[in-house]
Amino acid sequence: MKKTLSVIMSVLLILSLCAVPVFAADYDSENATGFVFSDSGITVTEGAYTGYKVKGTALSITGAGTYVISGSCSDGTIIVKKNVTGVILGLDGLTLSASATAPITCNKGSEVTIIAKSGTLSTLTDDKYNNDDIYTDTELYPDIENAVIKCKDGSNVTINGTGTININSYGKNGIKSGYDLYEEDGNGNATATLLSTASLTIREVTLNVNAVANDGIKSDKELNIISGNISVSAADDAIKCDYVMNIGEEGTEGPTIKIAKSTEGIEAAQINIYSGNITVNATDDGINAANNDLSSYSFGYNQYGGYVYVNCSKGDGIDSNGTILLKGGTLEVYAPSSGDGEPLDSESTVTFAGATVLAVGQNQMNQPLASSGASYVTFGKSSGARPGGIFGGGNTAVVTASNTINVKDSSGNTIYSGKAVRNASYVVFSSPSLAGGSSYTLYNGNSSAATATAVSSSSGNQPGGQQAGDNQPGQSPGQKTEENQPGWEPGQQQGNQQEAENNTGTGDKSSIVNTIIEFLISVWNWIVSVISKIKALF
């Protein structure tokens, strides 16, 4: 026991020493090397870091260090070279445009933190020629990157700071992150040897993305939006990730995300929302858990916290090619008043497990609904049993655009209120406040529209079962762990494992150790939180 505790304390101490500078809200400019861009060139202020090259209005970063960049240039670039790690790019009121390429490129295998200095506004812009789908002549356009900030395969890029970054994309994407980097054979083909994994992380920063041609933010592998204020207007998808997208962190306020315009608002194979305040406006699916290039993958939308508001004029409010798990937070969805779009559309099961959900639309959902620790009630369209699932019953509901929607209990107490975006005749509501078997009434403005009985399930079983495939929510390809099941949280014991421990007489020791570990982890989280707040002051 003493040896175990000693190891745990040593690990926590090492982590505390390593973790402090990773997500600094600002950079240390004391020893930084400075660059001032202008249309005539780049002025250098020497510092402690010499890993750079300057040619005209092109800045290349060749070594680790802190590089502070300011000024204004109508055609310039910043390029972090391949496999260069430990780079901090401090944006100190930089205005940088580039023609037929990206203003900032982080090459393959690089590790870069882009920090917007507190109180400053930096603006990055490309032009229409930065799109190789249209401009295919590689001799005429040799440096096209298809994004304003381009993060290539195997790169790990964090965008943070307490300043503001405006991204104007006229070529293709606003921010584009690549896939994992693999070793190549003699013919330039990728082998099975992994060199570095790719990820894009956004935190603290105020980020405004305007993409007039394609996606706002796009990642080929992993996208983490932890905190900050992110606004996106995009011609296609606002925020997209091919595999796993994580928004917020448990126990935090999370990011504020406002999607003013998009075809599909948020899309990823696996979407996990832990915290935040998210508003999605879309002309197709509001949020889509899908990837047409993947098969045998456990697609899913999983909400554990935060507030999510979805308004889509076509398509589905939430569309998942696998499951929808609504475990925490609040979800408010307004689906189209015509067409075949549904408020919640799942290829498997929609599970109400503790989130407060108001889903409003014209069409009744065709997939099974399941209750796991939370009741739900449906108003409108039909009565009797739902195909393949449980149906709450009720009369046809009519919700009128711009009217207040109220769900009230039998005593007339309002449980939830929303405002209808458009006319609708089908409403699903779930809340921890609902009691299975009790009667609830939907009000359209001041008028009673429908009354129905809430459904609950003590079994927690999901009709239709788990989506086929090895990969579970939050996993990347290749990971196969039982813990990564829908609804699993760190620290949960698997039933058979606990039973085995008890049978061998070791359960009590494991329980004590687990309790101590949980306590130490909570202390560690507190330390990190305090450090983060202290660093934010500087």
Coordinates of C-alpha atoms in Angstrom, one line a residue:
M1 CA 0.0 0.0 0.0
K2 CA 2.8 2.5 1.0
K3 CA 4.7 1.7 -2.2
T4 CA 1.5 2.3 -4.3
L5 CA 0.9 5.6 -2.6
S6 CA 4.5 6.6 -3.1
V7 CA 4.3 5.9 -6.8
I8 CA 1.0 7.8 -7.2
M9 CA 2.4 10.8 -5.4
S10 CA 5.5 10.8 -7.5
V11 CA 3.5 10.6 -10.7
L12 CA 1.3 13.5 -9.6
L13 CA 4.4 15.6 -8.8
I14 CA 6.0 14.9 -12.1
L15 CA 2.7 15.8 -13.9
S16 CA 2.4 19.0 -12.0
L17 CA 5.9 20.1 -13.0
C18 CA 5.3 19.3 -16.6
A19 CA 1.7 20.5 -17.0
V20 CA 2.0 24.2 -16.0
P21 CA 3.3 25.7 -19.2
V22 CA 1.4 23.5 -21.7
F23 CA -1.7 25.7 -22.0
A24 CA -0.4 29.1 -21.0
A25 CA -2.9 31.9 -21.6
D26 CA -0.1 34.1 -22.8
Y27 CA 3.6 33.8 -23.8
D28 CA 6.8 35.0 -22.1
S29 CA 8.0 37.8 -24.3
E30 CA 11.2 38.5 -22.3
N31 CA 13.5 36.3 -24.3
A32 CA 11.4 35.9 -27.4
T33 CA 12.6 36.7 -30.9
G34 CA 10.4 39.3 -32.5
F35 CA 9.3 39.9 -36.1
V36 CA 7.4 42.8 -37.6
F37 CA 5.8 42.3 -40.9
S38 CA 5.4 44.9 -43.6
D39 CA 4.8 44.9 -47.3
S40 CA 8.5 45.6 -47.9
G41 CA 9.9 42.8 -45.6
I42 CA 10.3 41.5 -42.1
T43 CA 12.1 43.4 -39.3
V44 CA 13.8 41.1 -36.7
T45 CA 14.4 41.8 -33.1
E46 CA 16.9 39.2 -31.9
G47 CA 16.1 37.2 -28.8
A48 CA 17.1 33.9 -27.3
Y49 CA 15.8 31.8 -30.2
T50 CA 17.6 31.7 -33.5
G51 CA 15.7 28.9 -35.3
Y52 CA 14.3 31.0 -38.1
K53 CA 14.9 32.2 -41.7
V54 CA 13.6 35.3 -43.4
K55 CA 13.3 35.8 -47.1
G56 CA 11.3 38.8 -48.2
T57 CA 8.0 38.5 -46.5
A58 CA 8.3 34.8 -45.9
L59 CA 9.2 33.7 -42.3
S60 CA 10.3 30.1 -41.8
I61 CA 10.6 28.6 -38.3
T62 CA 13.3 25.9 -38.1
G63 CA 13.8 25.5 -34.4
A64 CA 12.0 25.5 -31.0
G65 CA 11.3 28.8 -29.3
T66 CA 9.0 31.7 -28.7
Y67 CA 8.5 33.9 -31.7
V68 CA 6.4 37.1 -31.3
I69 CA 4.9 38.4 -34.6
S70 CA 3.3 41.7 -35.3
G71 CA 2.9 44.2 -38.1
S72 CA 0.8 44.2 -41.3
C73 CA 1.5 42.6 -44.7
S74 CA -0.6 42.1 -47.8
D75 CA 1.2 39.0 -49.0
G76 CA 3.4 37.2 -46.5
T77 CA 3.7 33.7 -44.9
I78 CA 4.7 32.0 -41.7
I79 CA 5.9 28.4 -42.1
V80 CA 6.9 26.0 -39.3
K81 CA 9.1 23.4 -40.9
K82 CA 8.6 19.7 -40.8
N83 CA 9.1 17.9 -37.5
V84 CA 10.0 21.1 -35.6
T85 CA 8.5 21.0 -32.1
G86 CA 8.3 23.2 -29.1
V87 CA 7.2 26.3 -31.2
I88 CA 5.2 29.2 -29.8
L89 CA 3.9 31.7 -32.3
G90 CA 2.8 34.8 -30.3
L91 CA 0.4 36.9 -32.4
D92 CA 0.7 40.5 -31.2
G93 CA -1.8 42.4 -33.4
L94 CA -0.7 40.8 -36.6
T95 CA -2.5 41.5 -39.9
L96 CA -1.3 39.0 -42.5
S97 CA -2.7 38.1 -45.9
A98 CA -1.4 35.6 -48.4
S99 CA -2.0 34.9 -52.1
A100 CA -2.6 31.3 -53.3
T101 CA -1.3 29.8 -50.0
A102 CA -1.9 29.9 -46.3
P103 CA -0.7 32.8 -44.1
I104 CA 0.3 30.2 -41.4
T105 CA 1.4 26.7 -42.2
C106 CA 2.4 24.1 -39.6
N107 CA 4.2 21.3 -41.5
K108 CA 4.1 17.6 -41.0
G109 CA 5.0 16.3 -37.5
S110 CA 5.3 19.8 -36.1
E111 CA 4.2 20.9 -32.6
V112 CA 3.0 24.4 -32.5
T113 CA 1.1 26.7 -30.1
I114 CA -0.4 29.8 -31.6
I115 CA -1.2 32.3 -28.9
A116 CA -3.2 35.5 -29.4
K117 CA -1.8 38.1 -27.0
S118 CA -4.3 39.5 -24.5
G119 CA -6.0 42.7 -25.7
T120 CA -4.9 42.3 -29.3
L121 CA -6.7 41.5 -32.6
S122 CA -4.9 39.5 -35.3
T123 CA -6.4 39.0 -38.7
L124 CA -5.4 36.3 -41.1
T125 CA -6.7 36.2 -44.7
D126 CA -6.2 34.2 -47.9
D127 CA -7.6 34.6 -51.4
K128 CA -9.7 32.6 -53.8
Y129 CA -6.6 31.1 -55.4
N130 CA -5.9 29.1 -52.3
N131 CA -8.0 26.2 -53.5
D132 CA -6.5 23.3 -55.6
D133 CA -10.0 22.0 -56.4
I134 CA -10.3 25.0 -58.7
Y135 CA -6.8 26.1 -59.4
T136 CA -5.1 22.9 -60.5
D137 CA -2.0 24.2 -62.3
T138 CA 0.8 23.3 -59.8
E139 CA 3.3 25.3 -61.8
L140 CA 1.3 28.4 -61.6
Y141 CA 0.1 27.8 -58.0
P142 CA 2.8 25.6 -56.4
D143 CA 2.0 26.5 -52.7
I144 CA -1.7 26.1 -52.4
E145 CA -2.7 24.9 -48.8
N146 CA -6.5 25.1 -49.0
A147 CA -6.7 26.8 -45.6
V148 CA -5.9 30.1 -43.8
I149 CA -4.2 28.1 -41.0
K150 CA -3.0 24.8 -42.4
C151 CA -1.8 22.0 -40.0
K152 CA -0.4 19.1 -41.9
D153 CA -0.4 15.4 -41.2
G154 CA 1.0 14.4 -37.8
S155 CA 1.0 18.0 -36.5
N156 CA -0.2 18.9 -33.0
V157 CA -1.4 22.4 -33.0
T158 CA -3.0 24.4 -30.2
I159 CA -4.7 27.8 -30.8
N160 CA -5.2 29.7 -27.5
G161 CA -4.5 32.9 -25.7
T162 CA -6.9 35.6 -24.4
G163 CA -6.7 37.8 -27.5
T164 CA -8.8 37.7 -30.7
I165 CA -8.0 36.0 -34.1
N166 CA -10.1 36.8 -37.1
I167 CA -9.9 34.3 -40.0
N168 CA -11.1 35.2 -43.4
S169 CA -11.1 32.3 -45.8
Y170 CA -11.8 33.0 -49.5
G171 CA -10.1 29.9 -50.8
K172 CA -11.4 26.8 -49.2
N173 CA -11.2 26.2 -45.4
G174 CA -10.6 28.5 -42.5
I175 CA -8.5 26.1 -40.4
K176 CA -7.5 22.7 -41.6
S177 CA -5.8 19.9 -39.6
G178 CA -4.5 16.7 -41.1
Y179 CA -4.4 13.0 -40.3
D180 CA -1.8 10.9 -38.5
L181 CA 1.7 10.8 -40.1
Y182 CA 3.0 7.5 -41.2
E183 CA 6.4 6.5 -42.6
E184 CA 6.5 6.4 -46.4
D185 CA 8.1 3.7 -48.6
G186 CA 10.3 4.3 -51.5
N187 CA 7.3 5.1 -53.7
G188 CA 5.9 7.7 -51.4
N189 CA 3.1 5.4 -50.1
A190 CA 2.3 5.3 -46.4
T191 CA 3.4 2.3 -44.5
A192 CA 2.0 0.9 -41.2
T193 CA 4.7 2.7 -39.1
L194 CA 3.2 5.6 -37.2
L195 CA 5.4 8.6 -36.8
S196 CA 3.1 11.0 -35.0
T197 CA -0.5 11.5 -34.3
A198 CA -2.4 14.6 -35.3
S199 CA -4.7 16.8 -33.2
L200 CA -6.1 20.3 -33.2
T201 CA -7.0 22.0 -29.9
I202 CA -8.7 25.3 -29.3
R203 CA -8.9 27.0 -25.9
E204 CA -9.5 30.4 -24.3
V205 CA -9.1 32.4 -27.5
T206 CA -11.7 34.5 -29.2
L207 CA -11.8 33.0 -32.7
N208 CA -14.0 34.4 -35.5
V209 CA -14.0 32.3 -38.7
N210 CA -15.6 33.3 -42.0
A211 CA -15.3 30.7 -44.7
V212 CA -17.1 31.8 -47.9
A213 CA -16.2 28.7 -50.0
N214 CA -16.1 25.6 -47.8
D215 CA -15.6 24.5 -44.1
G216 CA -14.9 26.8 -41.2
I217 CA -12.8 24.5 -39.1
K218 CA -11.9 21.0 -40.4
S219 CA -9.9 18.2 -38.8
D220 CA -9.0 14.9 -40.4
K221 CA -8.4 13.2 -37.1
E222 CA -9.0 14.7 -33.7
L223 CA -10.6 18.1 -32.7
N224 CA -10.8 19.4 -29.2
I225 CA -12.6 22.7 -28.5
I226 CA -12.0 23.1 -24.8
S227 CA -12.9 26.8 -24.1
G228 CA -13.0 30.2 -25.6
N229 CA -15.4 32.1 -27.8
I230 CA -15.7 30.7 -31.3
S231 CA -17.9 32.2 -34.0
V232 CA -18.2 30.5 -37.4
S233 CA -19.9 31.4 -40.6
A234 CA -19.3 28.8 -43.4
A235 CA -20.5 28.0 -46.9
D236 CA -20.4 24.3 -46.1
D237 CA -19.8 22.7 -42.7
A238 CA -19.0 25.1 -39.8
I239 CA -17.0 22.7 -37.6
K240 CA -16.1 19.3 -39.0
C241 CA -13.9 16.3 -37.9
D242 CA -13.5 13.0 -39.6
Y243 CA -13.2 11.0 -36.3
V244 CA -13.5 12.3 -32.8
M245 CA -14.6 15.8 -31.8
N246 CA -14.6 16.8 -28.1
I247 CA -16.3 20.0 -26.9
G248 CA -15.7 21.3 -23.4
E249 CA -14.4 19.5 -20.4
E250 CA -16.3 18.0 -17.4
G251 CA -16.6 20.5 -14.6
T252 CA -15.8 23.5 -16.7
E253 CA -17.8 26.2 -18.3
G254 CA -16.5 25.1 -21.7
P255 CA -16.5 27.1 -24.9
T256 CA -19.1 29.5 -26.3
I257 CA -19.7 28.4 -29.9
K258 CA -22.0 30.4 -32.2
I259 CA -22.6 29.1 -35.7
A260 CA -24.4 31.8 -37.6
K261 CA -24.4 30.2 -41.0
S262 CA -23.7 26.7 -42.3
T263 CA -24.9 23.8 -44.4
E264 CA -24.3 21.4 -41.6
G265 CA -23.3 23.0 -38.3
I266 CA -21.2 20.3 -36.5
E267 CA -20.1 17.0 -38.0
A268 CA -17.9 14.2 -36.8
A269 CA -18.0 10.4 -36.6
Q270 CA -18.0 10.7 -32.8
I271 CA -19.2 13.9 -31.1
N272 CA -18.8 14.2 -27.3
I273 CA -20.1 17.4 -25.6
Y274 CA -19.0 17.8 -22.0
S275 CA -19.7 21.5 -21.4
G276 CA -20.2 24.8 -23.2
N277 CA -22.9 27.0 -24.7
I278 CA -23.4 26.0 -28.3
T279 CA -25.7 27.6 -30.9
V280 CA -26.1 26.0 -34.3
N281 CA -27.9 27.5 -37.3
A282 CA -27.9 25.2 -40.4
T283 CA -29.6 24.7 -43.7
D284 CA -29.2 20.9 -43.5
D285 CA -28.5 18.7 -40.5
G286 CA -27.7 20.8 -37.4
I287 CA -25.4 18.2 -35.9
N288 CA -24.4 15.1 -37.7
A289 CA -22.5 12.1 -36.3
A290 CA -21.3 10.5 -39.6
N291 CA -18.5 9.9 -42.0
N292 CA -19.3 8.3 -45.3
D293 CA -15.7 7.1 -45.7
L294 CA -15.9 4.9 -42.5
S295 CA -17.6 1.6 -42.1
S296 CA -18.1 -0.6 -39.0
Y297 CA -17.6 2.4 -36.8
S298 CA -19.6 3.3 -33.8
F299 CA -21.0 6.7 -34.8
G300 CA -22.6 8.6 -32.0
Y301 CA -23.7 11.9 -30.6
N302 CA -23.0 11.9 -26.8
Q303 CA -24.0 14.8 -24.6
Y304 CA -22.8 14.8 -21.0
G305 CA -23.3 18.5 -20.2
G306 CA -23.5 22.0 -21.6
Y307 CA -26.3 23.8 -23.4
V308 CA -26.9 23.0 -27.1
Y309 CA -29.4 24.9 -29.3
V310 CA -30.0 23.7 -32.8
N311 CA -32.1 25.4 -35.6
C312 CA -32.1 23.7 -39.0
S313 CA -34.2 24.7 -41.9
K314 CA -33.8 21.4 -43.7
G315 CA -32.5 18.0 -42.7
D316 CA -32.4 16.7 -39.1
G317 CA -31.8 18.5 -35.9
I318 CA -29.4 15.8 -34.6
D319 CA -28.6 13.1 -37.1
S320 CA -26.5 10.1 -36.0
N321 CA -25.5 7.1 -38.1
G322 CA -25.2 5.3 -34.8
T323 CA -26.6 6.2 -31.4
I324 CA -27.7 9.3 -29.6
L325 CA -26.9 9.4 -25.9
L326 CA -28.4 12.4 -23.9
K327 CA -26.9 12.1 -20.5
G328 CA -26.4 15.6 -19.2
G329 CA -26.9 19.3 -19.9
T330 CA -29.6 20.8 -22.0
L331 CA -30.5 20.2 -25.7
E332 CA -33.0 22.3 -27.5
V333 CA -33.7 21.3 -31.2
Y334 CA -36.0 22.9 -33.8
A335 CA -36.3 20.8 -36.9
P336 CA -37.9 21.8 -40.3
S337 CA -41.6 22.3 -40.7
S338 CA -41.6 20.5 -44.1
G339 CA -39.7 17.7 -45.7
D340 CA -38.6 14.5 -44.0
G341 CA -36.3 16.0 -41.4
E342 CA -36.7 14.8 -37.8
P343 CA -35.7 16.5 -34.5
L344 CA -33.6 13.5 -33.4
D345 CA -32.6 11.0 -36.1
S346 CA -30.6 7.9 -35.1
E347 CA -29.8 4.7 -37.0
S348 CA -29.9 2.9 -33.7
T349 CA -31.4 4.3 -30.5
V350 CA -32.1 7.7 -28.9
T351 CA -31.4 7.3 -25.1
F352 CA -32.7 9.8 -22.6
A353 CA -30.3 9.4 -19.6
G354 CA -30.4 12.6 -17.6
A355 CA -30.2 15.5 -20.0
T356 CA -33.0 18.1 -20.4
V357 CA -34.2 17.7 -24.0
L358 CA -36.8 19.7 -26.0
A359 CA -37.0 18.4 -29.5
V360 CA -39.5 20.1 -31.8
G361 CA -40.4 19.2 -35.4
Q362 CA -42.9 18.2 -38.0
N363 CA -42.2 14.5 -38.3
Q364 CA -42.4 11.8 -35.7
M365 CA -39.1 10.0 -35.2
N366 CA -38.9 6.5 -36.6
Q367 CA -36.1 5.0 -34.4
P368 CA -36.6 3.5 -30.9
L369 CA -36.6 5.8 -27.9
A370 CA -35.2 4.5 -24.6
S371 CA -35.1 5.8 -21.1
S372 CA -32.1 5.2 -18.9
G373 CA -32.5 7.0 -15.6
A374 CA -34.7 9.7 -17.0
S375 CA -38.3 9.8 -18.2
Y376 CA -39.6 11.3 -21.4
V377 CA -42.9 12.4 -22.9
T378 CA -44.0 12.7 -26.6
F379 CA -46.7 15.0 -27.9
G380 CA -48.4 14.6 -31.2
K381 CA -48.6 12.8 -34.5
S382 CA -49.8 9.3 -33.3
S383 CA -50.8 7.2 -30.4
G384 CA -50.0 3.8 -29.2
A385 CA -46.7 1.9 -29.4
R386 CA -43.8 3.3 -31.3
P387 CA -42.3 0.9 -33.8
G388 CA -39.4 -0.9 -32.1
G389 CA -39.6 1.2 -29.0
I390 CA -41.6 2.9 -26.3
F391 CA -44.1 5.7 -27.1
G392 CA -45.6 8.1 -24.6
G393 CA -48.9 8.6 -26.5
G394 CA -50.9 11.8 -26.6
N395 CA -52.9 14.0 -28.9
T396 CA -51.8 15.8 -32.0
A397 CA -49.9 18.9 -30.9
V398 CA -49.7 22.2 -32.8
V399 CA -46.9 24.5 -32.0
T400 CA -46.9 27.9 -33.7
A401 CA -43.9 29.8 -34.9
S402 CA -42.7 32.5 -32.4
N403 CA -45.0 31.2 -29.7
T404 CA -43.6 30.2 -26.3
I405 CA -43.6 26.5 -25.7
N406 CA -44.2 25.4 -22.1
V407 CA -44.2 21.9 -20.6
K408 CA -46.2 21.8 -17.4
D409 CA -47.0 19.2 -14.8
S410 CA -50.5 18.3 -13.6
S411 CA -50.3 21.0 -11.0
G412 CA -49.6 23.7 -13.6
N413 CA -45.9 24.1 -12.7
T414 CA -43.7 25.0 -15.7
I415 CA -40.9 22.5 -16.1
Y416 CA -39.4 24.0 -19.2
S417 CA -40.0 26.8 -21.6
G418 CA -38.8 27.4 -25.2
K419 CA -39.7 29.6 -28.2
A420 CA -40.9 27.9 -31.3
V421 CA -38.8 28.8 -34.4
R422 CA -41.5 27.5 -36.9
N423 CA -44.7 25.6 -36.9
A424 CA -44.5 22.0 -35.6
S425 CA -46.7 19.1 -34.8
Y426 CA -44.4 16.8 -32.9
V427 CA -42.6 17.4 -29.6
V428 CA -40.4 15.2 -27.5
F429 CA -39.4 16.3 -24.0
S430 CA -37.2 14.7 -21.4
S431 CA -36.0 15.9 -18.0
P432 CA -34.8 14.6 -14.7
S433 CA -37.8 16.4 -13.3
L434 CA -40.3 14.1 -15.1
A435 CA -41.9 11.2 -13.3
G436 CA -42.7 8.1 -15.2
G437 CA -46.5 7.5 -15.4
S438 CA -47.3 11.1 -14.6
S439 CA -49.3 13.4 -16.9
Y440 CA -47.8 16.5 -18.6
T441 CA -49.3 19.2 -20.8
L442 CA -47.7 21.0 -23.7
Y443 CA -48.8 24.7 -24.1
N444 CA -48.6 26.6 -27.3
G445 CA -48.5 30.1 -26.0
N446 CA -51.2 30.3 -23.4
S447 CA -53.3 27.5 -24.9
S448 CA -53.1 23.8 -24.0
A449 CA -52.0 21.9 -27.1
A450 CA -51.7 18.3 -25.9
T451 CA -51.5 16.1 -22.8
A452 CA -49.5 12.9 -22.5
T453 CA -48.0 10.5 -20.0
A454 CA -44.3 10.3 -19.3
V455 CA -42.5 7.0 -20.0
S456 CA -39.6 5.7 -17.9
S457 CA -37.6 2.5 -17.9
S458 CA -35.8 1.0 -15.0
S459 CA -33.9 -1.5 -17.1
G460 CA -31.9 1.1 -19.0
N461 CA -31.9 -1.2 -22.0
Q462 CA -31.6 0.4 -25.4
P463 CA -33.9 -1.2 -28.1
G464 CA -31.9 -1.9 -31.1
G465 CA -28.6 -2.5 -29.2
Q466 CA -25.2 -1.1 -29.7
Q467 CA -24.1 0.0 -33.2
A468 CA -21.9 -2.7 -34.8
G469 CA -18.2 -2.2 -35.0
D470 CA -15.1 -2.3 -32.7
N471 CA -14.7 1.4 -32.1
Q472 CA -16.7 2.9 -29.3
P473 CA -17.5 6.5 -28.5
G474 CA -14.4 8.6 -28.1
Q475 CA -12.1 6.1 -29.8
S476 CA -9.8 6.4 -32.7
P477 CA -9.2 3.5 -35.1
G478 CA -7.1 0.7 -33.5
Q479 CA -8.3 1.3 -29.9
K480 CA -10.4 -1.5 -28.4
T481 CA -11.2 -1.0 -24.7
E482 CA -14.3 -2.1 -22.9
E483 CA -14.2 1.1 -20.9
N484 CA -15.0 3.3 -23.9
Q485 CA -18.6 2.3 -24.0
P486 CA -21.5 4.8 -24.3
G487 CA -22.0 6.4 -20.9
W488 CA -18.8 5.0 -19.3
E489 CA -16.9 7.4 -17.2
P490 CA -13.4 7.2 -15.8
G491 CA -13.3 5.5 -12.5
Q492 CA -16.3 3.1 -13.1
Q493 CA -15.6 -0.5 -12.2
Q494 CA -16.7 -3.1 -14.7
G495 CA -19.1 -5.5 -13.0
N496 CA -17.3 -8.8 -13.6
Q497 CA -13.9 -7.3 -12.6
Q498 CA -15.3 -6.1 -9.2
E499 CA -17.0 -9.4 -8.6
A500 CA -13.8 -11.2 -9.3
E501 CA -11.9 -9.0 -6.8
N502 CA -14.5 -9.6 -4.1
N503 CA -14.4 -13.4 -4.7
T504 CA -10.6 -13.4 -4.2
G505 CA -10.8 -11.2 -1.0
T506 CA -9.0 -8.2 -2.5
G507 CA -12.1 -6.1 -3.0
D508 CA -11.6 -4.1 0.2
K509 CA -8.0 -3.2 -0.6
S510 CA -8.9 -2.2 -4.1
S511 CA -11.7 0.0 -2.7
I512 CA -9.3 1.8 -0.4
V513 CA -6.8 2.3 -3.1
N514 CA -9.4 3.5 -5.5
T515 CA -10.7 6.0 -2.9
I516 CA -7.2 7.3 -2.3
I517 CA -6.6 7.6 -6.0
E518 CA -9.9 9.5 -6.5
F519 CA -9.0 11.9 -3.7
L520 CA -5.5 12.5 -5.1
I521 CA -7.0 13.1 -8.6
S522 CA -9.4 15.6 -7.2
V523 CA -6.5 17.4 -5.4
W524 CA -4.6 17.4 -8.7
N525 CA -7.6 18.8 -10.6
W526 CA -7.8 21.6 -8.0
I527 CA -4.1 22.4 -8.3
V528 CA -4.4 22.6 -12.1
S529 CA -7.4 24.8 -11.8
V530 CA -5.6 27.2 -9.4
I531 CA -2.5 27.3 -11.6
S532 CA -4.7 28.1 -14.7
K533 CA -6.4 31.0 -12.8
I534 CA -3.0 32.4 -11.6
K535 CA -1.5 32.2 -15.1
A536 CA -4.6 33.9 -16.6
L537 CA -3.8 36.9 -14.4
F538 CA -0.4 37.3 -16.1

